[in-house]
Amino acid sequence: MADALFLVPLAVVLSAAALIAFLWSLADGQYDDLAGAAERVIHEDREHPLPGRSLRNDIAGQDGG
Amino acid sequence: MSLPLDQAPSIAERARDLAFFSHRPAGAGASRRAELVVPSMQCGACLRRVETTLSALPGVTQARVNLSTKRVIVEWRDADHPPALIETLDEIGFPAHAAELGDQHHDAELSALMRALAVAAFASSNIMLLSFAVWFGADPQTRQYFHLLSGLIALPTVLYAGQVFYRSAWSALKHGRTNMDVPISIGVTLTFALSVWETMQHGRHAYFDAAVSLLFFLLIGRTLDHMMRARARSAVAGIARLAAPCATVIAPNGSRRDIALSEVMPGMLLIVAAGQRVPVDARIVSGTSEADCSLVSGESAPVPVSTGAELQAGILNLAAPLTLQALRPSSQSFLAEMTRMMEAAESGRGLYRRIADRAAALYAPVVHAAAALTLVGWLAIGASLHQALTTAIAVLIITCPCALGLAVPMVQVVAAGRLFRKGILVKDGSSLERLREIDTVVFDKTGTLTVGVPELLWPNPENLEENSALAVAAGMASQSGHPYSRAIAAACPQPLAVRAEALSEQAGYGLEARIDGAVFRLGRPGWAAPLHAVDPQVSVALSRDDKPLASFRFRDRLRGGAADAIADLKGRGLAVELLSGDRASAVADLAGRLGLPYRAEATPADKVRRLEELKRQGRTVLMVGDGLNDAAALASANVSIAPASASDIGRTAADLIFLHESLSAIPLAHRIAVKSADLIRQNFALSLAYNAMAVPVAVAGFLTPLMAAVAMSSSSLIVVLNALRLAAPRHEEASHG
């Protein structure tokens, strides 16, 4: 019982961290173009992510399903 | 011979759209941005090609492709002219068009739903884990601790993730209505309150897991449902853009000036230059030209027009300036009439009630009544208020329709995914529901049943002599890119070899070749053999030294799979008919080939009237069309399909779009719509069966949190699995007939 007293809240805090990470990646637009991301990873010529974060966010959420 | 046979809007038109739809991003200084739709992007290579090509254009600062949505956002430094984005993409083989303005803003509601869903998923998985310990017999101290912990997780979740439901329930109640969100909101909040009470009393049963996982399942359904709802878009704006921005009038003293359309009075003389649209309905006073009447008839082949002819507003003057006399003010013009029809059709569309809404309207009162009766019943037999309330809340929990919330959107998402893989885009989930109900299919001709590419009519091209007229014509035609030339070249297996230097092309007339000292001409009959009268049906003639050798007639080539698709639709018990704006002779020929009843020379208004007539007869109509002239009919039919090659306005007005050439998409879409309607019914039955089993237990007061969790999860799971049956490819064969 004494272990559970802090281990269980710790587990909850850890999964809350995962939740926050997910919410951040969602807001960052990382799920906007899953098909494109899968292809982009193959091309080697860019060593840094594209600067256009605002562009990516703009395209977000327009897939009809 | 200058025929733009492409039904799709011209590059110039699309480029003008681009200028229309580009905008300055907030705070980005002197730059502009536009979003293009590039439907033919398929793979990583296409993505790279489009991005690198566009980035290399002068002035372009950035191009970013979204492969999932087949769009590209381009940013460029503000200049007088936008870069030649659409032209460039066309050159490298990726036809593009500007995305409508309405598309451009971020879908905030979907993001909010996703965030709520993430929070509910987090909370329900954690609370479920804690609940397992309680269900399997934790000692009272641990149970109390876990209940407290669950309550702490559940509180922010119920407050945050439940907002979608509370808001919708509140707005329904405010308007004196009730919807499915009312019992959901009451159920979730009461369940949470009851659990807090139980926890404070050190009770055995807390339903935090039920409250939170209910939100989780419902949010899945709500998010899928949102993805299946088309954002309101209207084709009316598209039609309005076909209006000329102003009219050039000739004053009695001969001077010209531009005036607003609303100031044009009948009787005024107007000048319309080549490449401009006719501003109001008018009669030609002088001038001879060719006009693109696709707005009126759906035929994109230019129509020769001359003095005395009447032109409707929106018709494009192609060749030479015309002087016109206005017949009607612009408020009564053909285009204004089209806009009104479009508006009327689109507002009628909103009246369709989706199956989920109809089910909810039936089900919500049942839930309220069951819970209220339980409360009253238990009080009547002398139970304490606490016990009666607890039982009533248990009934609310168990009747809350999480499987019902998943039943429709899950099937529609799977069906839309299946159709997307087959090259059919579903804009809105309810269009699948409407497609299932059809009993009549109405086809347009040009661009829909046919592809708008000519095909040569010639008896037995296989066994002809070496130097026959066709071989000569094909030899000449093989060196020209004109659609008629291609049709002639394609029809002849062994063309005569004609040296390129012996051949010259006379733009607008045809081809001239010197073979063995004789002059051969292939082209307009009046030019090839000027001294001989010809049948007006003949489009192209071949002459030798001005003496006619042969004449060529063409017909529009059938779209692939047209005959099979129509046979298939008829075999499925649907009435099929043809409704075209083209000449009666051309329509009759095609209708004869396909064995369809037809109506020819139908104006856009005639098409809408025909659809309304069918509706009055109690028919439910699927309209398949593509042209500007079909837009109003597409919008007023119960459900509509357009090919991807359709005009912008046609695509906006249609509910479904098929990307490939073959018409087999239409029976396939119908088949999947019928199948998904079956699955939706099964899902309703399954989730109601679950409730029917669990409700008596809850009414009797025996419901435990474990039983609620099992009933909720397993019914949702079964509904999801049942929907996934639609994705299995073997159903394609199994579901014939």
Short mmCIF file of N, CA and C in Angstrom, two decimals, chain B residues 58-192:
data_model
loop_
_atom_site.label_atom_id
_atom_site.label_comp_id
_atom_site.label_asym_id
_atom_site.label_seq_id
_atom_site.Cartn_x
_atom_site.Cartn_y
_atom_site.Cartn_z
N PRO B 58 10.69 32.26 -60.33
CA PRO B 58 11.10 33.55 -59.79
C PRO B 58 10.03 34.11 -58.86
N GLY B 59 10.46 34.61 -57.72
CA GLY B 59 9.52 35.23 -56.79
C GLY B 59 8.96 34.28 -55.75
N VAL B 60 8.97 32.96 -56.03
CA VAL B 60 8.39 32.02 -55.09
C VAL B 60 9.35 31.83 -53.92
N THR B 61 8.86 32.04 -52.72
CA THR B 61 9.74 31.88 -51.56
C THR B 61 9.60 30.50 -50.96
N GLN B 62 8.45 29.90 -51.09
CA GLN B 62 8.25 28.60 -50.47
C GLN B 62 7.13 27.83 -51.13
N ALA B 63 7.30 26.52 -51.24
CA ALA B 63 6.20 25.68 -51.71
C ALA B 63 6.20 24.44 -50.83
N ARG B 64 5.06 24.13 -50.28
CA ARG B 64 4.99 22.99 -49.38
C ARG B 64 3.79 22.13 -49.77
N VAL B 65 4.08 20.87 -50.07
CA VAL B 65 3.03 19.95 -50.50
C VAL B 65 2.44 19.24 -49.30
N ASN B 66 1.16 19.04 -49.30
CA ASN B 66 0.53 18.11 -48.37
C ASN B 66 0.01 16.95 -49.21
N LEU B 67 0.69 15.83 -49.10
CA LEU B 67 0.38 14.69 -49.97
C LEU B 67 -0.96 14.05 -49.59
N SER B 68 -1.32 14.11 -48.31
CA SER B 68 -2.58 13.48 -47.89
C SER B 68 -3.76 14.20 -48.49
N THR B 69 -3.69 15.53 -48.54
CA THR B 69 -4.83 16.27 -49.05
C THR B 69 -4.61 16.66 -50.51
N LYS B 70 -3.47 16.28 -51.09
CA LYS B 70 -3.14 16.58 -52.49
C LYS B 70 -3.23 18.08 -52.76
N ARG B 71 -2.61 18.84 -51.87
CA ARG B 71 -2.60 20.28 -52.02
C ARG B 71 -1.18 20.80 -51.90
N VAL B 72 -0.95 21.98 -52.41
CA VAL B 72 0.32 22.62 -52.20
C VAL B 72 0.06 24.09 -51.86
N ILE B 73 0.76 24.55 -50.82
CA ILE B 73 0.66 25.97 -50.44
C ILE B 73 1.90 26.66 -50.97
N VAL B 74 1.70 27.74 -51.69
CA VAL B 74 2.83 28.46 -52.27
C VAL B 74 2.83 29.87 -51.74
N GLU B 75 4.02 30.36 -51.39
CA GLU B 75 4.16 31.73 -50.95
C GLU B 75 5.08 32.44 -51.91
N TRP B 76 4.73 33.65 -52.30
CA TRP B 76 5.63 34.40 -53.18
C TRP B 76 5.65 35.86 -52.76
N ARG B 77 6.73 36.53 -53.20
CA ARG B 77 6.84 37.96 -52.87
C ARG B 77 5.78 38.70 -53.66
N ASP B 78 5.17 39.65 -53.02
CA ASP B 78 4.07 40.38 -53.63
C ASP B 78 4.56 41.09 -54.89
N ALA B 79 3.88 40.85 -55.98
CA ALA B 79 4.26 41.48 -57.24
C ALA B 79 2.98 41.74 -58.03
N ASP B 80 3.12 42.36 -59.19
CA ASP B 80 1.94 42.66 -60.00
C ASP B 80 1.23 41.38 -60.42
N HIS B 81 2.03 40.42 -60.85
CA HIS B 81 1.44 39.18 -61.33
C HIS B 81 1.87 38.03 -60.44
N PRO B 82 0.96 37.12 -60.15
CA PRO B 82 1.40 35.92 -59.45
C PRO B 82 2.31 35.12 -60.38
N PRO B 83 3.25 34.35 -59.84
CA PRO B 83 4.09 33.52 -60.70
C PRO B 83 3.21 32.55 -61.49
N ALA B 84 3.74 32.03 -62.59
CA ALA B 84 2.95 31.15 -63.45
C ALA B 84 2.84 29.76 -62.83
N LEU B 85 2.21 29.69 -61.67
CA LEU B 85 2.19 28.43 -60.93
C LEU B 85 1.43 27.35 -61.67
N ILE B 86 0.21 27.68 -62.09
CA ILE B 86 -0.66 26.67 -62.70
C ILE B 86 -0.12 26.26 -64.06
N GLU B 87 0.38 27.24 -64.82
CA GLU B 87 0.94 26.94 -66.12
C GLU B 87 2.14 25.99 -65.97
N THR B 88 3.00 26.31 -64.98
CA THR B 88 4.20 25.49 -64.78
C THR B 88 3.82 24.07 -64.39
N LEU B 89 2.87 23.96 -63.48
CA LEU B 89 2.46 22.62 -63.04
C LEU B 89 1.86 21.84 -64.20
N ASP B 90 1.10 22.53 -65.07
CA ASP B 90 0.53 21.88 -66.23
C ASP B 90 1.63 21.33 -67.13
N GLU B 91 2.70 22.13 -67.29
CA GLU B 91 3.78 21.71 -68.17
C GLU B 91 4.44 20.44 -67.68
N ILE B 92 4.62 20.30 -66.37
CA ILE B 92 5.27 19.08 -65.87
C ILE B 92 4.26 17.98 -65.62
N GLY B 93 3.05 18.16 -66.09
CA GLY B 93 2.08 17.07 -66.05
C GLY B 93 1.28 16.96 -64.76
N PHE B 94 1.16 18.06 -64.02
CA PHE B 94 0.32 18.02 -62.82
C PHE B 94 -0.74 19.11 -62.92
N PRO B 95 -1.87 18.82 -63.57
CA PRO B 95 -2.91 19.84 -63.65
C PRO B 95 -3.34 20.26 -62.25
N ALA B 96 -3.44 21.56 -62.06
CA ALA B 96 -3.77 22.08 -60.72
C ALA B 96 -4.86 23.12 -60.85
N HIS B 97 -5.57 23.34 -59.78
CA HIS B 97 -6.48 24.48 -59.74
C HIS B 97 -6.46 25.08 -58.36
N ALA B 98 -6.87 26.34 -58.29
CA ALA B 98 -6.82 27.04 -57.01
C ALA B 98 -7.87 26.47 -56.06
N ALA B 99 -7.49 26.33 -54.80
CA ALA B 99 -8.47 25.90 -53.80
C ALA B 99 -9.38 27.07 -53.48
N GLU B 100 -10.64 26.78 -53.27
CA GLU B 100 -11.55 27.88 -52.96
C GLU B 100 -11.19 28.51 -51.63
N LEU B 101 -11.57 29.76 -51.49
CA LEU B 101 -11.24 30.49 -50.27
C LEU B 101 -11.77 29.80 -49.04
N GLY B 102 -12.96 29.30 -49.13
CA GLY B 102 -13.60 28.67 -47.98
C GLY B 102 -12.79 27.52 -47.42
N ASP B 103 -11.98 26.89 -48.31
CA ASP B 103 -11.18 25.76 -47.88
C ASP B 103 -10.03 26.16 -46.99
N GLN B 104 -9.65 27.44 -47.09
CA GLN B 104 -8.31 27.75 -46.64
C GLN B 104 -8.13 27.82 -45.15
N HIS B 105 -9.20 28.16 -44.44
CA HIS B 105 -8.91 28.28 -43.02
C HIS B 105 -8.88 26.91 -42.34
N HIS B 106 -8.13 26.89 -41.30
CA HIS B 106 -7.86 25.75 -40.48
C HIS B 106 -9.17 25.25 -39.85
N ASP B 107 -9.34 23.94 -39.80
CA ASP B 107 -10.57 23.41 -39.22
C ASP B 107 -10.42 23.35 -37.70
N ALA B 108 -10.80 24.45 -37.04
CA ALA B 108 -10.58 24.57 -35.60
C ALA B 108 -11.40 23.55 -34.83
N GLU B 109 -12.57 23.24 -35.34
CA GLU B 109 -13.44 22.33 -34.59
C GLU B 109 -12.85 20.93 -34.52
N LEU B 110 -12.25 20.49 -35.64
CA LEU B 110 -11.64 19.16 -35.64
C LEU B 110 -10.47 19.11 -34.64
N SER B 111 -9.68 20.17 -34.59
CA SER B 111 -8.57 20.19 -33.64
C SER B 111 -9.10 20.12 -32.21
N ALA B 112 -10.16 20.88 -31.94
CA ALA B 112 -10.72 20.87 -30.59
C ALA B 112 -11.21 19.47 -30.24
N LEU B 113 -11.86 18.79 -31.20
CA LEU B 113 -12.35 17.44 -30.95
C LEU B 113 -11.19 16.49 -30.69
N MET B 114 -10.11 16.64 -31.48
CA MET B 114 -8.95 15.77 -31.30
C MET B 114 -8.34 15.96 -29.91
N ARG B 115 -8.25 17.21 -29.46
CA ARG B 115 -7.68 17.47 -28.13
C ARG B 115 -8.57 16.86 -27.05
N ALA B 116 -9.87 17.06 -27.18
CA ALA B 116 -10.79 16.50 -26.19
C ALA B 116 -10.68 14.98 -26.20
N LEU B 117 -10.56 14.41 -27.40
CA LEU B 117 -10.46 12.96 -27.52
C LEU B 117 -9.18 12.46 -26.84
N ALA B 118 -8.08 13.17 -27.03
CA ALA B 118 -6.80 12.77 -26.42
C ALA B 118 -6.92 12.80 -24.91
N VAL B 119 -7.53 13.86 -24.38
CA VAL B 119 -7.68 13.96 -22.92
C VAL B 119 -8.57 12.83 -22.40
N ALA B 120 -9.67 12.57 -23.10
CA ALA B 120 -10.58 11.51 -22.65
C ALA B 120 -9.89 10.15 -22.73
N ALA B 121 -9.08 9.93 -23.75
CA ALA B 121 -8.38 8.65 -23.89
C ALA B 121 -7.41 8.47 -22.74
N PHE B 122 -6.66 9.53 -22.44
CA PHE B 122 -5.72 9.48 -21.32
C PHE B 122 -6.45 9.15 -20.02
N ALA B 123 -7.50 9.89 -19.75
CA ALA B 123 -8.21 9.72 -18.48
C ALA B 123 -8.85 8.34 -18.40
N SER B 124 -9.50 7.91 -19.47
CA SER B 124 -10.23 6.65 -19.35
C SER B 124 -9.25 5.48 -19.22
N SER B 125 -8.10 5.53 -19.89
CA SER B 125 -7.17 4.40 -19.75
C SER B 125 -6.62 4.35 -18.33
N ASN B 126 -6.30 5.51 -17.76
CA ASN B 126 -5.75 5.51 -16.39
C ASN B 126 -6.80 5.09 -15.37
N ILE B 127 -8.00 5.62 -15.50
CA ILE B 127 -9.04 5.29 -14.52
C ILE B 127 -9.42 3.81 -14.66
N MET B 128 -9.44 3.32 -15.91
CA MET B 128 -9.73 1.90 -16.12
C MET B 128 -8.72 1.02 -15.37
N LEU B 129 -7.43 1.39 -15.46
CA LEU B 129 -6.40 0.61 -14.78
C LEU B 129 -6.66 0.57 -13.28
N LEU B 130 -7.00 1.74 -12.73
CA LEU B 130 -7.28 1.79 -11.29
C LEU B 130 -8.53 0.99 -10.97
N SER B 131 -9.50 1.05 -11.87
CA SER B 131 -10.77 0.36 -11.61
C SER B 131 -10.58 -1.16 -11.60
N PHE B 132 -9.67 -1.64 -12.46
CA PHE B 132 -9.43 -3.09 -12.47
C PHE B 132 -9.08 -3.58 -11.07
N ALA B 133 -8.22 -2.80 -10.39
CA ALA B 133 -7.81 -3.19 -9.04
C ALA B 133 -9.03 -3.26 -8.12
N VAL B 134 -9.92 -2.26 -8.29
CA VAL B 134 -11.10 -2.22 -7.43
C VAL B 134 -12.04 -3.41 -7.73
N TRP B 135 -12.24 -3.67 -9.04
CA TRP B 135 -13.15 -4.76 -9.42
C TRP B 135 -12.65 -6.09 -8.90
N PHE B 136 -11.33 -6.26 -8.89
CA PHE B 136 -10.82 -7.57 -8.47
C PHE B 136 -10.55 -7.62 -6.98
N GLY B 137 -11.23 -6.75 -6.23
CA GLY B 137 -11.25 -6.90 -4.79
C GLY B 137 -10.12 -6.24 -4.04
N ALA B 138 -9.98 -4.93 -4.21
CA ALA B 138 -9.01 -4.22 -3.37
C ALA B 138 -9.58 -4.08 -1.96
N ASP B 139 -8.68 -3.98 -0.97
CA ASP B 139 -9.19 -3.78 0.38
C ASP B 139 -9.77 -2.37 0.47
N PRO B 140 -10.66 -2.13 1.44
CA PRO B 140 -11.40 -0.85 1.46
C PRO B 140 -10.49 0.36 1.45
N GLN B 141 -9.33 0.26 2.07
CA GLN B 141 -8.44 1.42 2.13
C GLN B 141 -7.89 1.75 0.73
N THR B 142 -7.40 0.69 0.05
CA THR B 142 -6.88 0.89 -1.31
C THR B 142 -8.00 1.38 -2.23
N ARG B 143 -9.20 0.77 -2.08
CA ARG B 143 -10.31 1.15 -2.93
C ARG B 143 -10.61 2.63 -2.78
N GLN B 144 -10.63 3.07 -1.52
CA GLN B 144 -10.91 4.47 -1.27
C GLN B 144 -9.85 5.36 -1.91
N TYR B 145 -8.60 4.94 -1.80
CA TYR B 145 -7.49 5.71 -2.38
C TYR B 145 -7.63 5.78 -3.90
N PHE B 146 -7.93 4.65 -4.49
CA PHE B 146 -8.06 4.62 -5.96
C PHE B 146 -9.27 5.43 -6.43
N HIS B 147 -10.33 5.36 -5.67
CA HIS B 147 -11.51 6.17 -6.03
C HIS B 147 -11.15 7.66 -6.02
N LEU B 148 -10.41 8.06 -4.99
CA LEU B 148 -10.01 9.46 -4.88
C LEU B 148 -9.16 9.87 -6.08
N LEU B 149 -8.19 9.00 -6.38
CA LEU B 149 -7.29 9.28 -7.49
C LEU B 149 -8.08 9.37 -8.80
N SER B 150 -9.00 8.42 -8.98
CA SER B 150 -9.83 8.42 -10.19
C SER B 150 -10.62 9.71 -10.29
N GLY B 151 -11.16 10.13 -9.15
CA GLY B 151 -11.95 11.36 -9.13
C GLY B 151 -11.11 12.56 -9.55
N LEU B 152 -9.85 12.57 -9.10
CA LEU B 152 -8.98 13.69 -9.44
C LEU B 152 -8.69 13.73 -10.94
N ILE B 153 -8.54 12.54 -11.53
CA ILE B 153 -8.31 12.51 -12.98
C ILE B 153 -9.59 12.86 -13.73
N ALA B 154 -10.71 12.37 -13.19
CA ALA B 154 -11.98 12.51 -13.92
C ALA B 154 -12.47 13.95 -13.93
N LEU B 155 -12.21 14.69 -12.85
CA LEU B 155 -12.78 16.04 -12.75
C LEU B 155 -12.38 16.93 -13.94
N PRO B 156 -11.06 17.11 -14.20
CA PRO B 156 -10.73 17.97 -15.35
C PRO B 156 -11.23 17.38 -16.68
N THR B 157 -11.27 16.05 -16.77
CA THR B 157 -11.71 15.43 -18.02
C THR B 157 -13.16 15.73 -18.30
N VAL B 158 -13.99 15.53 -17.26
CA VAL B 158 -15.42 15.77 -17.44
C VAL B 158 -15.66 17.24 -17.78
N LEU B 159 -14.86 18.11 -17.15
CA LEU B 159 -15.03 19.53 -17.43
C LEU B 159 -14.57 19.88 -18.84
N TYR B 160 -13.42 19.32 -19.26
CA TYR B 160 -12.84 19.74 -20.54
C TYR B 160 -13.40 18.96 -21.73
N ALA B 161 -13.28 17.62 -21.63
CA ALA B 161 -13.62 16.81 -22.81
C ALA B 161 -15.13 16.78 -23.07
N GLY B 162 -15.91 17.07 -22.01
CA GLY B 162 -17.36 16.97 -22.20
C GLY B 162 -17.99 18.20 -22.80
N GLN B 163 -17.18 19.27 -22.96
CA GLN B 163 -17.75 20.56 -23.39
C GLN B 163 -18.55 20.47 -24.70
N VAL B 164 -18.02 19.65 -25.64
CA VAL B 164 -18.70 19.51 -26.93
C VAL B 164 -20.16 19.16 -26.71
N PHE B 165 -20.40 18.23 -25.78
CA PHE B 165 -21.76 17.73 -25.57
C PHE B 165 -22.59 18.74 -24.78
N TYR B 166 -21.95 19.35 -23.76
CA TYR B 166 -22.72 20.30 -22.94
C TYR B 166 -23.21 21.45 -23.80
N ARG B 167 -22.31 21.94 -24.66
CA ARG B 167 -22.68 23.11 -25.48
C ARG B 167 -23.84 22.78 -26.39
N SER B 168 -23.72 21.62 -27.08
CA SER B 168 -24.78 21.27 -28.02
C SER B 168 -26.09 21.00 -27.28
N ALA B 169 -25.98 20.37 -26.09
CA ALA B 169 -27.19 20.09 -25.32
C ALA B 169 -27.83 21.40 -24.88
N TRP B 170 -26.98 22.34 -24.43
CA TRP B 170 -27.50 23.61 -23.94
C TRP B 170 -28.20 24.37 -25.05
N SER B 171 -27.59 24.38 -26.24
CA SER B 171 -28.22 25.15 -27.31
C SER B 171 -29.51 24.48 -27.76
N ALA B 172 -29.59 23.16 -27.66
CA ALA B 172 -30.84 22.48 -28.00
C ALA B 172 -31.92 22.85 -26.98
N LEU B 173 -31.56 22.80 -25.69
CA LEU B 173 -32.54 23.09 -24.64
C LEU B 173 -33.02 24.53 -24.73
N LYS B 174 -32.06 25.43 -25.05
CA LYS B 174 -32.41 26.85 -25.13
C LYS B 174 -33.49 27.08 -26.19
N HIS B 175 -33.42 26.27 -27.27
CA HIS B 175 -34.42 26.42 -28.33
C HIS B 175 -35.61 25.49 -28.11
N GLY B 176 -35.70 24.96 -26.90
CA GLY B 176 -36.86 24.14 -26.57
C GLY B 176 -36.88 22.79 -27.26
N ARG B 177 -35.71 22.34 -27.74
CA ARG B 177 -35.66 21.03 -28.37
C ARG B 177 -34.86 20.09 -27.48
N THR B 178 -34.82 18.83 -27.87
CA THR B 178 -33.89 17.95 -27.18
C THR B 178 -33.14 17.15 -28.23
N ASN B 179 -31.89 16.86 -27.96
CA ASN B 179 -31.14 16.01 -28.89
C ASN B 179 -30.39 14.96 -28.09
N MET B 180 -29.62 14.15 -28.76
CA MET B 180 -28.93 13.06 -28.09
C MET B 180 -27.94 13.56 -27.05
N ASP B 181 -27.49 14.81 -27.21
CA ASP B 181 -26.48 15.32 -26.28
C ASP B 181 -27.08 15.67 -24.92
N VAL B 182 -28.40 15.82 -24.87
CA VAL B 182 -29.02 16.14 -23.58
C VAL B 182 -28.89 14.96 -22.61
N PRO B 183 -29.38 13.76 -22.97
CA PRO B 183 -29.16 12.64 -22.05
C PRO B 183 -27.68 12.34 -21.81
N ILE B 184 -26.85 12.56 -22.81
CA ILE B 184 -25.41 12.32 -22.63
C ILE B 184 -24.87 13.26 -21.56
N SER B 185 -25.18 14.55 -21.68
CA SER B 185 -24.66 15.53 -20.72
C SER B 185 -25.19 15.24 -19.33
N ILE B 186 -26.50 14.98 -19.23
CA ILE B 186 -27.08 14.67 -17.91
C ILE B 186 -26.43 13.41 -17.37
N GLY B 187 -26.30 12.40 -18.21
CA GLY B 187 -25.72 11.13 -17.76
C GLY B 187 -24.31 11.31 -17.24
N VAL B 188 -23.48 12.00 -17.98
CA VAL B 188 -22.07 12.15 -17.58
C VAL B 188 -21.96 12.95 -16.29
N THR B 189 -22.67 14.08 -16.23
CA THR B 189 -22.51 14.92 -15.04
C THR B 189 -23.12 14.24 -13.80
N LEU B 190 -24.28 13.61 -13.96
CA LEU B 190 -24.89 12.94 -12.80
C LEU B 190 -24.03 11.75 -12.35
N THR B 191 -23.48 11.00 -13.32
CA THR B 191 -22.64 9.88 -12.97
C THR B 191 -21.43 10.36 -12.18
N PHE B 192 -20.86 11.46 -12.65
CA PHE B 192 -19.70 12.00 -11.94
C PHE B 192 -20.09 12.46 -10.54
#
